[in-house]
């Protein structure tokens, strides 16, 4: 082999190693975050092995979580600290807290990741917090016991449920101005948007139903029962193609599979006791539920609609967040 040939091959090998190294640096294993209310921790689960690989101490009573657009940071609502915990995904450490008014329960981010919106259950407000400065941009009165909070795809409107008033407040996400109040089912818990962003689904725990809202007009267009109306629907996740919705049913220890077009339950999957939080893998192949009274996460194969694993986590798991 001639010297020039050796040099060319060495250069090609070096280029290949650099390419592989860059790919490896930009990729990482997916993670599933689980907020545990009692031990004040986040369990980090590997979706590859269905096992807890780390535990992150956070503040008091962690519940709702949100992921930054760059997938580097998780924000967790710390209800008894009146704050958001900021968790660095790479290090698996909480790096700081941000004041979030009284008793934040659930949290969503603006599309650009610069503003966090929380439901403040104890004071019946919804608040917007500038993440960089920690400044409260607005705190708007809503119905009693707000919980579910969702933001439209374009980031212009915030939807907030009120469990006691059986309402959804529609708020201007920039100014905090209350735009409209909609009546929905009894004890509304969650706001979830269809993948195309045109509809908001609101689960009603006591009502046993789901209310469908047209996002363009902020009007109720449908309402349908989840099975017999007594299963206590809590949180909702849509399949990536928008054809199916999965609804956790706390009292029934199950998940309903809903045909979105027909607005009808087509199947039911038994999971652990008191499933609350729910998450889907990006490809829709795995469904996860936080089983609050079983202290575990159920892992479901969405093709067979069977539980394939139950992962022990901390006491009273509340919310789930899949990090690709």
mmCIF file of C-alpha atoms in Angstrom:
data_model
loop_
_atom_site.group_PDB
_atom_site.id
_atom_site.type_symbol
_atom_site.label_atom_id
_atom_site.label_comp_id
_atom_site.label_asym_id
_atom_site.label_seq_id
_atom_site.Cartn_x
_atom_site.Cartn_y
_atom_site.Cartn_z
ATOM 1 C CA UNK A 1 0.000 0.000 0.000
ATOM 2 C CA UNK A 2 1.424 3.381 -0.987
ATOM 3 C CA UNK A 3 1.844 6.238 1.452
ATOM 4 C CA UNK A 4 -0.793 8.453 -0.268
ATOM 5 C CA UNK A 5 -3.292 5.541 -0.096
ATOM 6 C CA UNK A 6 -2.618 5.119 3.623
ATOM 7 C CA UNK A 7 -3.140 8.827 4.166
ATOM 8 C CA UNK A 8 -6.425 8.809 2.237
ATOM 9 C CA UNK A 9 -7.729 5.826 4.228
ATOM 10 C CA UNK A 10 -6.613 7.379 7.494
ATOM 11 C CA UNK A 11 -8.367 10.619 6.570
ATOM 12 C CA UNK A 12 -11.540 8.730 5.640
ATOM 13 C CA UNK A 13 -11.468 6.809 8.939
ATOM 14 C CA UNK A 14 -10.940 10.019 10.891
ATOM 15 C CA UNK A 15 -13.896 11.642 9.137
ATOM 16 C CA UNK A 16 -16.063 8.631 9.906
ATOM 17 C CA UNK A 17 -15.106 8.687 13.593
ATOM 18 C CA UNK A 18 -15.874 12.395 13.818
ATOM 19 C CA UNK A 19 -19.274 11.816 12.206
ATOM 20 C CA UNK A 20 -20.087 8.974 14.589
ATOM 21 C CA UNK A 21 -18.902 11.024 17.538
ATOM 22 C CA UNK A 22 -21.095 13.941 16.550
ATOM 23 C CA UNK A 23 -24.067 11.628 16.149
ATOM 24 C CA UNK A 24 -23.450 10.097 19.542
ATOM 25 C CA UNK A 25 -23.115 13.497 21.180
ATOM 26 C CA UNK A 26 -26.408 14.682 19.722
ATOM 27 C CA UNK A 27 -28.338 11.538 20.572
ATOM 28 C CA UNK A 28 -29.250 10.058 23.924
ATOM 29 C CA UNK A 29 -31.393 7.410 25.440
ATOM 30 C CA UNK A 30 -35.052 8.382 25.894
ATOM 31 C CA UNK A 31 -36.185 8.991 29.450
ATOM 32 C CA UNK A 32 -39.483 8.902 31.316
ATOM 33 C CA UNK A 33 -39.820 11.320 34.239
ATOM 34 C CA UNK A 34 -42.277 10.466 37.019
ATOM 35 C CA UNK A 35 -43.175 13.027 39.717
ATOM 36 C CA UNK A 36 -43.682 11.422 43.155
ATOM 37 C CA UNK A 37 -45.744 13.553 45.540
ATOM 38 C CA UNK A 38 -44.873 11.964 48.903
ATOM 39 C CA UNK A 39 -41.070 11.493 48.774
ATOM 40 C CA UNK A 40 -40.653 14.787 46.866
ATOM 41 C CA UNK A 41 -38.717 13.172 44.045
ATOM 42 C CA UNK A 42 -38.710 12.480 40.335
ATOM 43 C CA UNK A 43 -38.087 8.881 39.297
ATOM 44 C CA UNK A 44 -36.168 8.617 36.016
ATOM 45 C CA UNK A 45 -37.224 5.502 34.097
ATOM 46 C CA UNK A 46 -35.476 4.023 31.076
ATOM 47 C CA UNK A 47 -38.075 3.177 28.399
ATOM 48 C CA UNK A 48 -35.571 0.699 26.974
ATOM 49 C CA UNK A 49 -35.330 -1.406 30.141
ATOM 50 C CA UNK A 50 -38.504 -0.342 32.003
ATOM 51 C CA UNK A 51 -36.460 0.242 35.143
ATOM 52 C CA UNK A 52 -35.698 3.240 37.361
ATOM 53 C CA UNK A 53 -32.181 4.442 36.584
ATOM 54 C CA UNK A 54 -32.065 7.560 38.802
ATOM 55 C CA UNK A 55 -33.958 9.465 41.471
ATOM 56 C CA UNK A 56 -33.922 13.275 41.501
ATOM 57 C CA UNK A 57 -34.709 15.043 44.803
ATOM 58 C CA UNK A 58 -36.878 18.104 44.184
ATOM 59 C CA UNK A 59 -39.062 20.334 46.354
ATOM 60 C CA UNK A 60 -42.265 19.657 48.228
ATOM 61 C CA UNK A 61 -45.220 17.989 46.518
ATOM 62 C CA UNK A 62 -44.087 17.729 42.889
ATOM 63 C CA UNK A 63 -46.941 17.276 40.437
ATOM 64 C CA UNK A 64 -47.169 18.637 36.891
ATOM 65 C CA UNK A 65 -44.112 18.758 34.618
ATOM 66 C CA UNK A 66 -43.202 20.431 31.323
ATOM 67 C CA UNK A 67 -40.254 19.990 28.946
ATOM 68 C CA UNK A 68 -38.346 22.851 27.327
ATOM 69 C CA UNK A 69 -38.370 22.950 23.498
ATOM 70 C CA UNK A 70 -34.678 22.002 23.375
ATOM 71 C CA UNK A 71 -35.406 19.009 25.669
ATOM 72 C CA UNK A 72 -32.635 20.040 28.061
ATOM 73 C CA UNK A 73 -34.757 21.246 30.982
ATOM 74 C CA UNK A 74 -37.756 19.963 32.903
ATOM 75 C CA UNK A 75 -39.951 22.286 34.958
ATOM 76 C CA UNK A 76 -41.878 20.683 37.815
ATOM 77 C CA UNK A 77 -44.661 22.337 39.831
ATOM 78 C CA UNK A 78 -43.813 22.207 43.548
ATOM 79 C CA UNK A 79 -47.147 22.771 45.237
ATOM 80 C CA UNK A 80 -45.939 23.192 48.807
ATOM 81 C CA UNK A 81 -42.937 25.317 47.831
ATOM 82 C CA UNK A 82 -45.004 27.738 45.719
ATOM 83 C CA UNK A 83 -42.383 27.324 43.016
ATOM 84 C CA UNK A 84 -41.246 25.625 39.847
ATOM 85 C CA UNK A 85 -38.260 23.328 40.174
ATOM 86 C CA UNK A 86 -35.796 23.539 37.287
ATOM 87 C CA UNK A 87 -34.200 20.156 36.489
ATOM 88 C CA UNK A 88 -31.235 19.819 34.138
ATOM 89 C CA UNK A 89 -31.830 16.666 32.085
ATOM 90 C CA UNK A 90 -28.135 16.040 31.321
ATOM 91 C CA UNK A 91 -27.021 16.068 34.959
ATOM 92 C CA UNK A 92 -30.274 14.834 36.486
ATOM 93 C CA UNK A 93 -30.136 17.586 39.110
ATOM 94 C CA UNK A 94 -32.515 20.345 40.182
ATOM 95 C CA UNK A 95 -30.493 23.507 39.608
ATOM 96 C CA UNK A 96 -32.819 26.214 40.911
ATOM 97 C CA UNK A 97 -36.403 27.156 41.704
ATOM 98 C CA UNK A 98 -38.609 29.896 40.285
ATOM 99 C CA UNK A 99 -41.429 31.517 42.328
ATOM 100 C CA UNK A 100 -44.787 30.436 40.890
ATOM 101 C CA UNK A 101 -47.391 31.948 43.255
ATOM 102 C CA UNK A 102 -49.438 29.864 45.668
ATOM 103 C CA UNK A 103 -49.824 26.113 45.186
ATOM 104 C CA UNK A 104 -48.935 25.514 41.519
ATOM 105 C CA UNK A 105 -50.387 22.205 40.334
ATOM 106 C CA UNK A 106 -49.895 21.758 36.578
ATOM 107 C CA UNK A 107 -47.600 23.635 34.212
ATOM 108 C CA UNK A 108 -47.219 24.241 30.462
ATOM 109 C CA UNK A 109 -44.718 26.310 28.501
ATOM 110 C CA UNK A 110 -45.134 28.843 25.724
ATOM 111 C CA UNK A 111 -44.084 27.470 22.320
ATOM 112 C CA UNK A 112 -40.751 29.330 22.544
ATOM 113 C CA UNK A 113 -40.148 28.001 26.067
ATOM 114 C CA UNK A 114 -39.721 31.462 27.591
ATOM 115 C CA UNK A 115 -42.894 31.588 29.704
ATOM 116 C CA UNK A 116 -44.326 29.033 32.125
ATOM 117 C CA UNK A 117 -48.054 28.972 32.832
ATOM 118 C CA UNK A 118 -49.347 27.339 36.014
ATOM 119 C CA UNK A 119 -52.673 26.625 37.649
ATOM 120 C CA UNK A 120 -52.595 27.941 41.230
ATOM 121 C CA UNK A 121 -55.103 25.697 42.967
ATOM 122 C CA UNK A 122 -55.262 27.300 46.405
ATOM 123 C CA UNK A 123 -55.820 30.892 45.243
ATOM 124 C CA UNK A 124 -57.956 30.124 42.158
ATOM 125 C CA UNK A 125 -55.598 31.870 39.755
ATOM 126 C CA UNK A 126 -53.639 31.052 36.619
ATOM 127 C CA UNK A 127 -50.194 32.628 36.475
ATOM 128 C CA UNK A 128 -47.603 33.360 33.806
ATOM 129 C CA UNK A 129 -43.938 33.389 34.851
ATOM 130 C CA UNK A 130 -41.012 34.668 32.813
ATOM 131 C CA UNK A 131 -38.479 31.839 33.122
ATOM 132 C CA UNK A 132 -35.331 33.918 32.635
ATOM 133 C CA UNK A 133 -36.128 36.593 35.214
ATOM 134 C CA UNK A 134 -38.525 34.688 37.462
ATOM 135 C CA UNK A 135 -40.943 37.613 37.230
ATOM 136 C CA UNK A 136 -44.703 36.983 37.349
ATOM 137 C CA UNK A 137 -46.117 38.445 34.150
ATOM 138 C CA UNK A 138 -49.750 38.066 35.221
ATOM 139 C CA UNK A 139 -51.932 36.223 37.698
ATOM 140 C CA UNK A 140 -55.534 35.966 36.531
ATOM 141 C CA UNK A 141 -58.499 34.911 38.700
ATOM 142 C CA UNK A 142 -60.237 31.816 37.328
ATOM 143 C CA UNK A 143 -62.748 29.349 38.766
ATOM 144 C CA UNK A 144 -62.314 27.604 42.120
ATOM 145 C CA UNK A 145 -59.702 24.803 42.273
ATOM 146 C CA UNK A 146 -58.005 25.278 38.913
ATOM 147 C CA UNK A 147 -56.043 22.244 37.731
ATOM 148 C CA UNK A 148 -55.800 21.526 34.013
ATOM 149 C CA UNK A 149 -53.841 24.076 32.020
ATOM 150 C CA UNK A 150 -53.150 24.024 28.291
ATOM 151 C CA UNK A 151 -51.874 26.419 25.657
ATOM 152 C CA UNK A 152 -52.939 26.592 22.037
ATOM 153 C CA UNK A 153 -50.452 25.614 19.342
ATOM 154 C CA UNK A 154 -49.884 29.257 18.315
ATOM 155 C CA UNK A 155 -49.324 30.268 21.943
ATOM 156 C CA UNK A 156 -52.067 32.908 21.980
ATOM 157 C CA UNK A 157 -54.605 31.387 24.371
ATOM 158 C CA UNK A 158 -54.492 29.568 27.669
ATOM 159 C CA UNK A 159 -57.223 27.132 28.770
ATOM 160 C CA UNK A 160 -57.624 26.494 32.511
ATOM 161 C CA UNK A 161 -60.100 24.114 34.158
ATOM 162 C CA UNK A 162 -61.837 24.829 37.479
ATOM 163 C CA UNK A 163 -62.920 21.714 39.372
ATOM 164 C CA UNK A 164 -65.510 23.344 41.641
ATOM 165 C CA UNK A 165 -67.044 25.734 39.103
ATOM 166 C CA UNK A 166 -67.156 23.136 36.291
ATOM 167 C CA UNK A 167 -65.688 25.653 33.883
ATOM 168 C CA UNK A 168 -62.822 26.333 31.513
ATOM 169 C CA UNK A 169 -61.391 29.840 31.502
ATOM 170 C CA UNK A 170 -59.959 31.061 28.188
ATOM 171 C CA UNK A 171 -57.170 33.583 28.809
ATOM 172 C CA UNK A 172 -55.101 35.771 26.514
ATOM 173 C CA UNK A 173 -51.645 34.240 26.981
ATOM 174 C CA UNK A 174 -49.860 37.570 26.446
ATOM 175 C CA UNK A 175 -51.923 39.922 28.583
ATOM 176 C CA UNK A 176 -53.664 37.600 31.038
ATOM 177 C CA UNK A 177 -57.062 39.023 30.094
ATOM 178 C CA UNK A 178 -59.996 36.643 30.584
ATOM 179 C CA UNK A 179 -61.556 36.139 27.169
ATOM 180 C CA UNK A 180 -64.312 33.649 27.886
ATOM 181 C CA UNK A 181 -65.685 31.180 30.425
ATOM 182 C CA UNK A 182 -67.073 27.866 29.184
ATOM 183 C CA UNK A 183 -69.215 25.408 31.130
ATOM 184 C CA UNK A 184 -68.079 21.788 30.841
ATOM 185 C CA UNK A 185 -68.612 18.520 32.740
ATOM 186 C CA UNK A 186 -68.529 18.207 36.532
ATOM 187 C CA UNK A 187 -65.100 18.389 38.183
ATOM 188 C CA UNK A 188 -62.988 19.062 35.057
ATOM 189 C CA UNK A 189 -59.396 17.863 35.435
ATOM 190 C CA UNK A 190 -57.412 18.085 32.197
ATOM 191 C CA UNK A 191 -57.154 20.080 28.983
ATOM 192 C CA UNK A 192 -55.569 18.173 26.072
ATOM 193 C CA UNK A 193 -55.310 19.413 22.489
ATOM 194 C CA UNK A 194 -55.721 17.184 19.444
ATOM 195 C CA UNK A 195 -52.492 16.862 17.407
ATOM 196 C CA UNK A 196 -53.807 19.226 14.742
ATOM 197 C CA UNK A 197 -54.538 21.840 17.411
ATOM 198 C CA UNK A 198 -58.155 22.421 16.364
ATOM 199 C CA UNK A 199 -59.917 20.841 19.351
ATOM 200 C CA UNK A 200 -59.423 20.857 23.112
ATOM 201 C CA UNK A 201 -60.685 17.893 25.111
ATOM 202 C CA UNK A 202 -61.593 18.402 28.757
ATOM 203 C CA UNK A 203 -62.005 15.415 31.066
ATOM 204 C CA UNK A 204 -64.616 15.637 33.827
ATOM 205 C CA UNK A 205 -63.882 13.338 36.762
ATOM 206 C CA UNK A 206 -67.249 13.543 38.544
ATOM 207 C CA UNK A 207 -69.177 13.943 35.299
ATOM 208 C CA UNK A 208 -67.600 10.848 33.788
ATOM 209 C CA UNK A 209 -67.368 12.525 30.405
ATOM 210 C CA UNK A 210 -65.247 14.528 27.983
ATOM 211 C CA UNK A 211 -66.204 17.940 26.610
ATOM 212 C CA UNK A 212 -64.873 18.926 23.170
ATOM 213 C CA UNK A 213 -64.101 22.606 22.506
ATOM 214 C CA UNK A 214 -63.539 24.221 19.118
ATOM 215 C CA UNK A 215 -60.324 26.232 19.538
ATOM 216 C CA UNK A 216 -61.082 28.721 16.757
ATOM 217 C CA UNK A 217 -64.394 29.822 18.272
ATOM 218 C CA UNK A 218 -63.865 28.836 21.930
ATOM 219 C CA UNK A 219 -67.194 27.065 21.919
ATOM 220 C CA UNK A 220 -68.354 23.660 23.160
ATOM 221 C CA UNK A 221 -69.131 21.416 20.184
ATOM 222 C CA UNK A 222 -69.653 18.022 21.823
ATOM 223 C CA UNK A 223 -69.725 16.055 25.051
ATOM 224 C CA UNK A 224 -69.621 12.278 25.440
ATOM 225 C CA UNK A 225 -69.420 9.754 28.276
ATOM 226 C CA UNK A 226 -66.437 7.571 29.076
ATOM 227 C CA UNK A 227 -67.953 4.103 29.338
ATOM 228 C CA UNK A 228 -70.673 4.148 32.020
ATOM 229 C CA UNK A 229 -69.832 7.667 33.167
ATOM 230 C CA UNK A 230 -68.600 6.440 36.560
ATOM 231 C CA UNK A 231 -64.966 5.643 35.830
ATOM 232 C CA UNK A 232 -63.589 9.072 36.893
ATOM 233 C CA UNK A 233 -61.618 10.182 33.789
ATOM 234 C CA UNK A 234 -58.558 12.262 34.651
ATOM 235 C CA UNK A 235 -55.903 12.850 31.985
ATOM 236 C CA UNK A 236 -55.764 12.427 28.216
ATOM 237 C CA UNK A 237 -53.113 11.603 25.605
ATOM 238 C CA UNK A 238 -53.619 11.466 21.831
ATOM 239 C CA UNK A 239 -51.935 9.069 19.441
ATOM 240 C CA UNK A 240 -49.518 10.856 17.070
ATOM 241 C CA UNK A 241 -51.897 10.429 14.123
ATOM 242 C CA UNK A 242 -54.804 11.841 16.143
ATOM 243 C CA UNK A 243 -57.031 8.821 15.547
ATOM 244 C CA UNK A 244 -57.087 7.574 19.146
ATOM 245 C CA UNK A 245 -57.207 9.137 22.586
ATOM 246 C CA UNK A 246 -56.218 7.413 25.808
ATOM 247 C CA UNK A 247 -57.974 8.462 29.016
ATOM 248 C CA UNK A 248 -56.850 7.464 32.517
ATOM 249 C CA UNK A 249 -59.714 6.452 34.792
ATOM 250 C CA UNK A 250 -58.673 6.816 38.419
ATOM 251 C CA UNK A 251 -61.484 5.000 40.196
ATOM 252 C CA UNK A 252 -61.709 2.216 37.618
ATOM 253 C CA UNK A 253 -57.959 1.440 37.581
ATOM 254 C CA UNK A 254 -58.037 1.439 33.792
ATOM 255 C CA UNK A 255 -57.417 3.377 30.607
ATOM 256 C CA UNK A 256 -60.106 3.884 28.004
ATOM 257 C CA UNK A 257 -59.172 3.848 24.319
ATOM 258 C CA UNK A 258 -61.333 6.351 22.432
ATOM 259 C CA UNK A 259 -61.966 6.560 18.691
ATOM 260 C CA UNK A 260 -61.565 10.305 18.175
ATOM 261 C CA UNK A 261 -63.695 10.591 15.035
ATOM 262 C CA UNK A 262 -66.584 8.645 16.576
ATOM 263 C CA UNK A 263 -66.050 10.041 20.091
ATOM 264 C CA UNK A 264 -66.662 6.560 21.425
ATOM 265 C CA UNK A 265 -64.760 4.197 23.725
ATOM 266 C CA UNK A 266 -63.572 1.156 21.769
ATOM 267 C CA UNK A 267 -61.473 -0.635 24.386
ATOM 268 C CA UNK A 268 -60.383 -0.586 28.022
ATOM 269 C CA UNK A 269 -57.007 -1.550 29.531
ATOM 270 C CA UNK A 270 -56.643 -2.552 33.182
ATOM 271 C CA UNK A 271 -53.655 -0.910 34.898
ATOM 272 C CA UNK A 272 -52.636 -0.177 38.509
ATOM 273 C CA UNK A 273 -54.752 1.546 41.137
ATOM 274 C CA UNK A 274 -55.685 5.181 40.631
ATOM 275 C CA UNK A 275 -54.017 5.977 37.314
ATOM 276 C CA UNK A 276 -53.568 9.728 36.950
ATOM 277 C CA UNK A 277 -50.691 10.846 34.731
ATOM 278 C CA UNK A 278 -50.329 9.543 31.192
ATOM 279 C CA UNK A 279 -47.680 9.701 28.466
ATOM 280 C CA UNK A 280 -47.039 8.225 25.023
ATOM 281 C CA UNK A 281 -43.777 7.475 23.261
ATOM 282 C CA UNK A 282 -43.336 9.661 20.147
ATOM 283 C CA UNK A 283 -44.051 6.731 17.835
ATOM 284 C CA UNK A 284 -47.198 5.859 19.770
ATOM 285 C CA UNK A 285 -46.011 2.314 20.439
ATOM 286 C CA UNK A 286 -45.817 2.561 24.230
ATOM 287 C CA UNK A 287 -48.313 4.094 26.628
ATOM 288 C CA UNK A 288 -47.462 4.859 30.255
ATOM 289 C CA UNK A 289 -49.711 5.571 33.240
ATOM 290 C CA UNK A 290 -48.783 6.883 36.683
ATOM 291 C CA UNK A 291 -50.700 4.612 39.045
ATOM 292 C CA UNK A 292 -51.012 6.825 42.097
ATOM 293 C CA UNK A 293 -52.141 4.217 44.610
ATOM 294 C CA UNK A 294 -49.992 1.371 43.302
ATOM 295 C CA UNK A 295 -46.796 3.451 43.433
ATOM 296 C CA UNK A 296 -45.924 2.218 39.980
ATOM 297 C CA UNK A 297 -45.952 3.040 36.275
ATOM 298 C CA UNK A 298 -47.799 0.725 33.914
ATOM 299 C CA UNK A 299 -46.161 0.175 30.516
ATOM 300 C CA UNK A 300 -48.638 -0.689 27.761
ATOM 301 C CA UNK A 301 -48.055 -2.042 24.265
ATOM 302 C CA UNK A 302 -50.557 -0.008 22.231
ATOM 303 C CA UNK A 303 -50.786 -2.646 19.490
ATOM 304 C CA UNK A 304 -51.864 -5.444 21.808
ATOM 305 C CA UNK A 305 -53.346 -3.063 24.398
ATOM 306 C CA UNK A 306 -51.769 -5.104 27.152
ATOM 307 C CA UNK A 307 -49.647 -4.102 30.147
ATOM 308 C CA UNK A 308 -46.153 -5.470 29.530
ATOM 309 C CA UNK A 309 -44.468 -4.109 32.668
ATOM 310 C CA UNK A 310 -45.191 -2.429 36.001
ATOM 311 C CA UNK A 311 -42.292 -0.262 37.137
ATOM 312 C CA UNK A 312 -42.061 0.485 40.894
ATOM 313 C CA UNK A 313 -41.457 4.196 41.512
ATOM 314 C CA UNK A 314 -41.916 6.599 44.435
ATOM 315 C CA UNK A 315 -45.008 6.942 46.569
ATOM 316 C CA UNK A 316 -48.030 8.527 44.887
ATOM 317 C CA UNK A 317 -46.755 9.120 41.357
ATOM 318 C CA UNK A 318 -48.703 11.952 39.785
ATOM 319 C CA UNK A 319 -47.464 13.086 36.383
ATOM 320 C CA UNK A 320 -45.419 11.606 33.540
ATOM 321 C CA UNK A 321 -43.147 13.235 30.989
ATOM 322 C CA UNK A 322 -41.550 11.361 28.075
ATOM 323 C CA UNK A 323 -38.235 12.885 26.978
ATOM 324 C CA UNK A 324 -37.185 11.605 23.514
#
